[in-house]
Coordinates of C-alpha atoms in Angstrom, one line a residue:
Y12 CA -68.2 57.6 96.0
Y13 CA -66.1 60.6 97.1
S14 CA -64.3 58.4 99.6
L15 CA -63.5 56.0 96.7
A16 CA -62.2 58.9 94.6
L17 CA -60.0 60.1 97.5
S18 CA -58.6 56.6 98.0
A19 CA -57.8 56.2 94.3
T20 CA -56.0 59.5 94.0
S21 CA -54.2 59.6 97.3
F22 CA -53.9 56.0 98.6
G23 CA -54.0 54.0 95.4
R24 CA -50.5 54.7 94.4
P25 CA -47.4 52.7 95.4
D26 CA -45.7 53.8 98.6
D27 CA -42.3 53.8 97.0
I28 CA -43.4 56.5 94.5
T29 CA -43.4 60.0 95.9
F30 CA -43.8 63.4 94.2
A31 CA -42.1 66.6 95.1
R32 CA -44.4 69.1 96.8
T33 CA -44.9 71.5 93.9
I34 CA -47.7 73.8 92.9
D35 CA -48.4 74.2 89.2
F36 CA -50.5 77.2 88.1
D37 CA -49.9 76.7 84.4
V38 CA -53.2 75.4 83.1
L39 CA -52.3 75.6 79.4
S40 CA -49.3 73.3 79.7
V41 CA -51.6 70.3 80.0
Y42 CA -53.3 71.2 76.8
K43 CA -50.1 72.0 75.0
K44 CA -48.7 68.6 75.9
A45 CA -51.9 66.8 74.7
W46 CA -51.9 69.0 71.5
Y47 CA -48.3 68.3 70.6
T48 CA -48.5 64.5 71.1
F49 CA -52.1 64.3 69.8
S50 CA -53.4 60.9 70.6
F51 CA -56.1 59.4 72.9
S52 CA -53.5 58.6 75.6
S53 CA -52.4 62.3 75.5
F54 CA -55.9 63.4 76.3
F55 CA -56.6 60.6 78.7
H56 CA -55.3 62.5 81.8
I57 CA -57.7 65.4 81.0
I58 CA -60.7 63.0 80.4
V59 CA -60.1 61.1 83.6
N60 CA -59.9 64.3 85.7
I61 CA -63.1 65.6 84.2
G62 CA -64.9 62.2 84.6
M63 CA -63.7 61.5 88.1
L64 CA -66.2 63.7 89.9
F65 CA -68.9 63.6 87.3
P66 CA -70.9 61.0 89.2
L67 CA -70.7 63.2 92.3
G68 CA -72.3 66.0 90.4
I69 CA -75.3 63.7 89.9
L70 CA -75.4 62.1 93.4
L71 CA -75.1 65.3 95.6
P72 CA -78.3 67.0 94.3
L73 CA -80.2 63.7 94.8
F74 CA -78.8 63.5 98.3
S75 CA -79.9 67.0 99.4
N76 CA -82.0 69.8 98.1
V77 CA -79.3 72.3 99.0
F78 CA -77.1 71.0 96.2
Q79 CA -79.9 71.6 93.7
K80 CA -79.0 75.2 93.6
T81 CA -76.2 76.1 91.2
K82 CA -74.4 78.4 93.6
W83 CA -74.0 75.8 96.3
M84 CA -73.2 73.1 93.8
L85 CA -70.4 75.2 92.4
I86 CA -69.0 75.9 95.8
S87 CA -69.2 72.2 96.7
S88 CA -67.4 71.3 93.5
I89 CA -64.5 73.6 94.2
I90 CA -64.2 72.4 97.8
A91 CA -64.3 68.7 96.8
S92 CA -61.7 69.2 94.0
L93 CA -59.5 71.3 96.3
L94 CA -59.5 68.7 99.0
I95 CA -58.2 66.1 96.6
E96 CA -55.4 68.3 95.5
I97 CA -54.4 69.2 99.1
L98 CA -54.4 65.6 100.1
E99 CA -52.2 64.6 97.2
F100 CA -49.9 67.5 97.9
T101 CA -49.5 66.8 101.7
M102 CA -49.1 63.0 101.2
Q103 CA -46.7 63.5 98.3
R104 CA -48.9 61.4 96.0
G105 CA -48.9 64.1 93.3
S106 CA -48.3 67.8 92.8
M107 CA -51.0 70.4 93.3
E108 CA -52.1 71.4 89.8
L109 CA -54.6 74.2 89.0
A110 CA -55.5 72.3 85.8
D111 CA -56.6 69.2 87.8
L112 CA -58.7 71.5 90.1
L113 CA -60.5 73.1 87.2
H114 CA -61.0 69.7 85.4
N115 CA -62.5 68.1 88.6
T116 CA -64.8 71.1 89.1
L117 CA -65.8 71.0 85.5
G118 CA -66.6 67.3 85.7
M119 CA -68.8 67.7 88.8
M120 CA -70.7 70.7 87.2
L121 CA -71.2 68.6 84.0
G122 CA -72.8 65.9 86.1
Y123 CA -75.0 68.4 87.8
S124 CA -76.0 69.9 84.4
M125 CA -76.8 66.5 82.9
L126 CA -78.9 65.5 85.9
N127 CA -81.0 68.7 85.7
I128 CA -81.5 68.2 82.0
V129 CA -82.9 64.7 82.6
L130 CA -85.1 65.9 85.4
I131 CA -86.5 68.7 83.2
L132 CA -87.3 66.3 80.4
L133 CA -89.0 63.9 82.9
K134 CA -91.1 66.6 84.7
K135 CA -91.7 68.8 81.7
K136 CA -92.5 71.7 84.0
E137 CA -89.5 73.9 83.7
T138 CA -89.2 76.8 81.2
D139 CA -87.0 76.8 78.1
T140 CA -84.8 79.3 79.9
Q141 CA -84.0 76.7 82.6
M142 CA -83.2 74.1 79.9
I143 CA -80.8 76.5 78.1
K144 CA -79.1 77.3 81.5
Y145 CA -78.2 73.7 82.1
L146 CA -77.4 73.0 78.4
F147 CA -74.8 75.8 78.2
L148 CA -71.9 74.0 79.9
P149 CA -72.3 70.6 78.1
I150 CA -72.7 72.4 74.7
T151 CA -69.7 74.6 75.4
V152 CA -67.4 71.7 76.3
S153 CA -68.7 69.7 73.2
F154 CA -67.9 72.7 70.9
V155 CA -64.5 73.2 72.3
A156 CA -63.7 69.5 71.9
L157 CA -65.1 69.5 68.3
G158 CA -63.1 72.7 67.5
I159 CA -59.9 71.0 68.6
M160 CA -60.6 68.0 66.4
I161 CA -61.5 70.1 63.4
S162 CA -58.5 72.4 63.8
Y163 CA -56.2 69.3 63.9
Q164 CA -57.8 67.7 60.9
M165 CA -57.4 70.9 58.9
K166 CA -53.7 71.0 59.5
E167 CA -51.6 69.8 56.5
F168 CA -49.0 68.2 58.7
G169 CA -49.2 66.8 62.2
N170 CA -47.9 68.2 65.5
M171 CA -44.3 67.7 66.6
P172 CA -44.1 65.9 70.0
L173 CA -40.6 67.3 70.6
D174 CA -41.9 70.9 70.6
P175 CA -41.5 72.5 74.0
I176 CA -44.5 72.8 76.3
T177 CA -43.0 75.7 78.2
K178 CA -39.8 77.8 77.8
T179 CA -36.7 76.5 79.6
D180 CA -35.3 78.9 82.2
M181 CA -32.0 80.1 80.7
T182 CA -31.2 82.6 83.4
D183 CA -27.4 82.7 84.0
V184 CA -27.0 79.8 81.5
T185 CA -24.4 80.6 78.8
I186 CA -24.7 79.1 75.3
K187 CA -21.7 79.4 73.0
T188 CA -20.2 77.9 69.9
S189 CA -17.2 78.1 67.7
I190 CA -18.7 76.6 64.6
E191 CA -20.1 78.6 61.7
L192 CA -23.9 79.0 61.8
K193 CA -25.5 80.1 58.5
D194 CA -28.1 82.9 58.8
E195 CA -30.1 81.8 55.7
G196 CA -32.5 78.9 55.7
N197 CA -33.4 76.8 52.7
K198 CA -36.1 74.3 51.7
M199 CA -36.2 70.6 52.8
P200 CA -38.6 67.9 51.8
V201 CA -41.3 66.4 54.0
Y202 CA -41.9 62.7 53.5
K203 CA -44.7 60.3 54.3
E204 CA -43.5 56.8 55.3
E205 CA -45.4 53.8 54.1
I206 CA -44.7 50.2 55.1
T207 CA -45.2 47.7 52.4
K208 CA -44.4 44.0 52.1
M209 CA -42.2 42.5 49.4
P210 CA -44.1 39.9 47.3
N211 CA -41.3 37.3 47.5
D212 CA -40.1 37.2 51.1
N213 CA -43.1 39.0 52.7
E214 CA -40.6 41.2 54.6
P215 CA -41.8 44.8 55.5
V216 CA -40.2 47.6 53.6
T217 CA -40.4 51.2 54.4
K218 CA -41.0 53.5 51.4
K219 CA -40.7 57.3 51.6
S220 CA -43.1 59.3 49.5
H221 CA -42.1 62.9 48.9
I222 CA -45.0 65.3 49.9
R223 CA -43.5 68.7 49.2
D224 CA -40.6 71.0 50.2
V225 CA -41.0 73.3 53.2
E226 CA -39.0 76.3 54.3
I227 CA -36.8 75.7 57.4
L228 CA -35.2 78.0 59.9
S229 CA -31.6 78.8 59.5
P230 CA -29.0 77.3 61.9
K231 CA -28.5 80.8 63.4
E232 CA -32.2 81.2 64.1
V233 CA -32.4 77.8 65.8
F234 CA -29.3 78.8 67.9
Q235 CA -31.2 81.9 69.0
K236 CA -34.2 79.7 70.0
L237 CA -31.8 77.6 72.1
K238 CA -30.5 80.8 73.8
Q239 CA -34.1 81.9 74.5
G240 CA -35.0 78.5 76.0
D241 CA -37.5 77.7 73.3
F242 CA -36.7 73.9 73.4
D243 CA -37.4 70.8 75.4
P244 CA -34.0 69.9 77.0
I245 CA -32.9 66.3 76.9
T246 CA -30.6 66.7 79.9
S247 CA -31.1 69.0 82.9
F248 CA -28.7 71.9 83.7
K249 CA -28.7 74.8 86.1
A250 CA -27.8 78.4 86.5
G251 CA -24.1 79.0 86.0
D252 CA -23.7 76.2 83.5
T253 CA -22.2 76.7 80.1
L254 CA -23.6 74.8 77.0
V255 CA -21.2 74.4 74.2
I256 CA -22.6 73.6 70.7
T257 CA -20.0 71.5 69.0
D258 CA -21.8 70.4 65.8
Y259 CA -25.2 70.1 64.2
N260 CA -27.0 68.3 61.4
I261 CA -30.4 68.0 59.8
D262 CA -32.4 64.8 60.5
Y263 CA -36.1 63.8 60.3
Y264 CA -38.7 63.1 63.0
A265 CA -42.2 61.7 62.6
D266 CA -45.1 64.0 63.5
T267 CA -48.5 62.9 64.9
K268 CA -49.9 62.3 61.4
G269 CA -47.0 60.1 60.3
F270 CA -45.1 62.7 58.2
S271 CA -41.3 62.9 58.5
Q272 CA -40.5 66.5 59.1
P273 CA -37.0 68.0 59.1
I274 CA -35.4 68.8 62.5
Y275 CA -32.1 70.2 63.6
V276 CA -30.0 68.1 66.0
F277 CA -27.4 70.1 67.9
Q278 CA -24.5 68.3 69.7
V279 CA -24.3 69.9 73.1
R280 CA -21.5 69.6 75.6
L281 CA -22.0 70.7 79.2
N282 CA -19.3 72.9 80.8
D283 CA -16.6 71.9 78.3
N284 CA -16.8 68.4 79.9
G285 CA -16.6 65.7 77.3
K286 CA -18.4 63.2 79.6
D287 CA -21.6 65.3 79.8
S288 CA -22.9 65.7 76.2
W289 CA -26.1 65.0 74.4
S290 CA -28.0 65.4 71.1
Q291 CA -30.6 68.2 71.3
P292 CA -33.4 68.0 68.7
I293 CA -35.4 71.0 67.7
S294 CA -38.1 71.5 65.0
A295 CA -36.7 73.0 61.8
R296 CA -39.9 73.9 59.8
R297 CA -40.6 77.6 59.7

């Protein structure tokens, strides 16, 4: 099974697709990305990485009594996960990510825990302390997942997919503008779009239902967020570049619950070059 997992992650990708040899120690970025885009597909990568070595956590203790001890099972989980990451890194089939290492290890230990719970129930010889020991990890993971779902459902509005996962490095990057930026924000409406069909021609029609007004950041505050790198850049730039803000307007963007929230759209020109320009969106709600 482990050979199959290695083949799928390292050899199962097209030869014409290669990844830069990078090491990512940012564990939270994976969860931020999943949170901001909140959908099954956004959490799929996490679920797959946890589930990939889950069967191995069941098979190894059945293969040898050595792996029935938690200490050796944990060491084996880390080594097995690390080997996959190293192989992907050296063969340029993926970057080495600490998040993947933790998820693979977690999945293997979950498999180990579930196996021991089943064995305890079948044998009925172990103490309650042993049962609690093996129940701890599955219960913790279940509560964390449940907490994420409850937290999301309790939010009035959805998450904004365009919010930045990490800050953009603005070292030696200059941002300037000659337009007037107001330092006072105001209120803008949030809408809920509903698609209905006209009774006559059966054509779909989008209707906007006003939910309520929300306070938004001022243009000057959003400009400061740009200077601090608190945005997800549409186009790449490097140290020494100059970003010129030529104009801005307020638009709307659908969040993960289907609400249309106000956003700022800044028109950005790179190095005073009219050819290199783009529209940079950034969340407006305070």
